[in-house]
Structure formats: structure tokens, C-alpha cells
Short mmCIF file of C-alpha atoms in Angstrom, two decimals:
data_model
loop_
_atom_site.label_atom_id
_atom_site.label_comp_id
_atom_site.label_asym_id
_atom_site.label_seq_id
_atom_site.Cartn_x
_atom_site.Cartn_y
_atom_site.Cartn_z
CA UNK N 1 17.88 -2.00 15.59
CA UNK N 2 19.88 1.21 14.35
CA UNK N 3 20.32 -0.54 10.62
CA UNK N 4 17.16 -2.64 10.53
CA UNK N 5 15.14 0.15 8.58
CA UNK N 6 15.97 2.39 5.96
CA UNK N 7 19.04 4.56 5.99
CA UNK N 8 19.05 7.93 5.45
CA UNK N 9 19.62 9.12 1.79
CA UNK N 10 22.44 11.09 2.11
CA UNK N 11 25.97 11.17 1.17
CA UNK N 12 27.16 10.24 5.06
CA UNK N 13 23.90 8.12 6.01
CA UNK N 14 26.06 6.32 8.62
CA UNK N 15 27.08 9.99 10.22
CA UNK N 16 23.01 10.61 10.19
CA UNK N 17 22.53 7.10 11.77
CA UNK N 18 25.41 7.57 14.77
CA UNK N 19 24.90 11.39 15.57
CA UNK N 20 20.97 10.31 16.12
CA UNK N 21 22.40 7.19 18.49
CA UNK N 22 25.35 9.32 20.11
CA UNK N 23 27.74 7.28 18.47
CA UNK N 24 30.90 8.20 16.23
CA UNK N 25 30.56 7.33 12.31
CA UNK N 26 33.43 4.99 12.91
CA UNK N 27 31.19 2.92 15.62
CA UNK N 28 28.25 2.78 13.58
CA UNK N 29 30.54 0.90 10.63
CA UNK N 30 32.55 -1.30 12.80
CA UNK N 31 29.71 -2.39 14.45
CA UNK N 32 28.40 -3.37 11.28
CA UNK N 33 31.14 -4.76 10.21
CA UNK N 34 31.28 -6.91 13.60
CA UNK N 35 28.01 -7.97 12.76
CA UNK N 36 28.45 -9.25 9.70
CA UNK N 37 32.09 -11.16 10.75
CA UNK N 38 29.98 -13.17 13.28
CA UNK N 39 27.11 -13.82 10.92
CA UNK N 40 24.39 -11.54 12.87
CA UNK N 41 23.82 -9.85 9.50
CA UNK N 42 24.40 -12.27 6.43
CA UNK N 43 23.91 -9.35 3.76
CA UNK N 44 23.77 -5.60 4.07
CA UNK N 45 22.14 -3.92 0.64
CA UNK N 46 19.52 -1.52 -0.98
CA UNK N 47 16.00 -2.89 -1.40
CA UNK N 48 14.72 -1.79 -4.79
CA UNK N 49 10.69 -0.44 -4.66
CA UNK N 50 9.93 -2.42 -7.75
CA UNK N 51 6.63 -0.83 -8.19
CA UNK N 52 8.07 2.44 -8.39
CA UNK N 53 10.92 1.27 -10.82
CA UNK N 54 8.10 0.65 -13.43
CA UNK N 55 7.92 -3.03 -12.17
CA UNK N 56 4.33 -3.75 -11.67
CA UNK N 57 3.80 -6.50 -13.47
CA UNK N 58 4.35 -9.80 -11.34
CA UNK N 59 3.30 -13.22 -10.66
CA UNK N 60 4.09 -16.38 -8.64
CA UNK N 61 5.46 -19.04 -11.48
CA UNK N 62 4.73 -22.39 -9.73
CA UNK N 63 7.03 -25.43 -11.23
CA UNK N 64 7.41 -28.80 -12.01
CA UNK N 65 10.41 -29.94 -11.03
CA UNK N 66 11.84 -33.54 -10.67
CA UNK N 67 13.76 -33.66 -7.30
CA UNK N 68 16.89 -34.52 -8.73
CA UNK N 69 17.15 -31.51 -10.92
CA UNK N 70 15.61 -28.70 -8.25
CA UNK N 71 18.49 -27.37 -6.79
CA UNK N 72 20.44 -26.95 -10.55
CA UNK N 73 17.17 -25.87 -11.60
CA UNK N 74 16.49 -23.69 -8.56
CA UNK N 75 20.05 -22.07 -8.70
CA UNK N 76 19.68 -20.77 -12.52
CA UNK N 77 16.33 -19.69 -11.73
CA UNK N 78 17.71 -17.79 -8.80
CA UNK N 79 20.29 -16.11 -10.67
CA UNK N 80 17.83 -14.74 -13.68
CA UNK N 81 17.30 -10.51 -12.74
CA UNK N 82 13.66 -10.97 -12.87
CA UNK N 83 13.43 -13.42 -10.22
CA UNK N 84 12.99 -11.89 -6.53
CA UNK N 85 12.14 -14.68 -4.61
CA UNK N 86 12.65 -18.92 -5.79
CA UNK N 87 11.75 -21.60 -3.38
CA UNK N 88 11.29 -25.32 -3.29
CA UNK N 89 8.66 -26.33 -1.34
CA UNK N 90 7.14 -29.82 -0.14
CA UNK N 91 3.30 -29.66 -1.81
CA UNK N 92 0.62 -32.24 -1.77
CA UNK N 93 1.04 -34.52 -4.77
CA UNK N 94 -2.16 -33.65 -6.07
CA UNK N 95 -0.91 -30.45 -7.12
CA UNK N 96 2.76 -31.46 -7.98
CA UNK N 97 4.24 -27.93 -8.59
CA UNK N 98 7.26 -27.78 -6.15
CA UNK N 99 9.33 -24.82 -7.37
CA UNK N 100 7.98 -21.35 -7.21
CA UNK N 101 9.35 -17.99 -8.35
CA UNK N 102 8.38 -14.38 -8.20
CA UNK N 103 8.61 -12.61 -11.50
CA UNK N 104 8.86 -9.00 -11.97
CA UNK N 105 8.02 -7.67 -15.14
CA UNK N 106 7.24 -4.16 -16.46
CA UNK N 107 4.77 -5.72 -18.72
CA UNK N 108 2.38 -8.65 -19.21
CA UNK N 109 4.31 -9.34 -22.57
CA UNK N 110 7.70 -8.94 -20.96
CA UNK N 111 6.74 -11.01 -17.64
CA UNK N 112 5.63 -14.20 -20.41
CA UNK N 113 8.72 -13.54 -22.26
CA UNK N 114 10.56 -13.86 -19.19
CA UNK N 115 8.47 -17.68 -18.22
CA UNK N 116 8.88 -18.77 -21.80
CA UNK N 117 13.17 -17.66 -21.68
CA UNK N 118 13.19 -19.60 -18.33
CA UNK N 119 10.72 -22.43 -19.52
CA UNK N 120 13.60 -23.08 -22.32
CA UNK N 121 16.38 -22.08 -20.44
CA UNK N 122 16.06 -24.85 -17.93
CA UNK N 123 13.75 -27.31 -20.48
CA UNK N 124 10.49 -27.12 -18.07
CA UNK N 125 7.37 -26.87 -19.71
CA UNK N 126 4.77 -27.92 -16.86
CA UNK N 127 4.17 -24.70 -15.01
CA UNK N 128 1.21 -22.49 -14.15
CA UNK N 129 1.38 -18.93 -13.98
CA UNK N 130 -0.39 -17.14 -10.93
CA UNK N 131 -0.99 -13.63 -11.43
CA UNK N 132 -0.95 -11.01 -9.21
CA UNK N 133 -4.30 -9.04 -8.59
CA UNK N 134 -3.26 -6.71 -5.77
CA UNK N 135 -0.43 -6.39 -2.59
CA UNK N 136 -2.73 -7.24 0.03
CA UNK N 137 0.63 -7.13 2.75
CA UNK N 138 4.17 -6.14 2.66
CA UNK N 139 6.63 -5.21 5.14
CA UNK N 140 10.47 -5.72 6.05
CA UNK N 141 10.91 -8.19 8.70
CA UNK N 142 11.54 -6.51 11.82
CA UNK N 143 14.06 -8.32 13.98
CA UNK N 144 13.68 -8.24 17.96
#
């Protein structure tokens, strides 16, 4: 659990991390990198606060998508900078939208912009926007 929270800040965080574990710097990163080789950890990277990077406009875009276009459709969406989380998902057919994205926006102009350039983008025009009101929950996943 020595990487599963932040890091320090610094300019050696990995010399913070292995003089608080009694290990050398050098442990610390080949650990890591043994970790990742074996596919323990997939990806190792900064998680951006978006909320205090003037992102605080968001919503869940929920999506129409015919099967046989969701995972070209899913993989654009995916790669658009806005987009933190996409996800197809088996719904009841009453409701029918199977593709859902978060959107990050620093605006409610910019974060329609943004559905309307994706709308087009990927020639989907049955969606429903579902605002956010307020983070109820959110945490990293701790791993055990």
C-alpha cells in the first residue's frame, strides 16, 4: 500500500516514500516497476482535482447507441479531454440509453458545447443530459 495514496509533492517523492518505509529510493522504483511488468499496477499517473482546476461544471451524458457502433462510438468518446469516465452498460429497454459519459466543463455553456461537438462528432442525437447537483461521495479505491 506504499503507492496506493498520494505521493508526496516534492522533487524526490519516491526518496520521501522509501526513507518513511526503510527502503532505498532504488527499491521503492523497482518495485514499482515490478509491479507494473506483472500487471499488479496497469497505470501509474497524477489524478487531476477537477474542481479545483476550475472544472465544476459536470454531468452524466447518457446515450443512444446502436450495439454495433458502441465500441467505435465508445472509443472516440473516450479519447475527447472532457470525458473522465465512458461506459456501456446493459439498461432496461424502457430507457434505451446504453452509453454514458462524464463531462467536465468549466461552464454550463462550455459543458453543452462539448455534448453538441460530440453529438456531431459521432452523428448521435438521442441523448439526455443529467446534471450534476452536488458530490454526495468520492474516494480513491483503496486496494487490500
Amino acid at each position: 500500500g506504499f503507492i496506493q495514496g498520494d505521493i508526496p509533492l516534492t522533487e524526490n517523492p519516491f526518496r520521501e516514500l522509501a526513507e518513511k518505509i526503510n527502503l532505498s529510493e532504488e527499491e521503492i522504483i523497482n518495485r514499482i516497476k515490478n509491479m507494473q511488468e506483472i500487471g499488479i499496477i496497469r497505470r501509474f499517473g497524477a489524478v487531476l482535482r477537477h474542481q479545483k482546476a476550475g472544472y465544476n461544471t459536470n454531468a452524466m451524458v447518457a446515450w443512444l447507441v446502436d450495439e454495433k457502433d458502441a465500441d467505435r462510438v465508445g472509443k472516440l468518446m473516450a479519447e475527447h479531454p472532457r470525458i473522465s469516465h465512458c461506459y456501456l452498460r446493459e439498461v432496461p429497454e424502457e430507457f434505451g440509453y446504453n452509453l454514458f459519459t462524464m463531462i467536465h466543463a468549466t461552464s454550463v455553456q462550455q459543458l453543452h458545447d462539448t455534448v453538441e461537438y460530440i453529438s456531431n462528432q459521432v452523428d448521435l442525437k438521442s441523448y439526455k443530459i443529467l446534471n450534476s447537483l452536488k458530490e454526495l461521495k468520492k474516494v480513491s479505491m483503496k486496494y487490500i
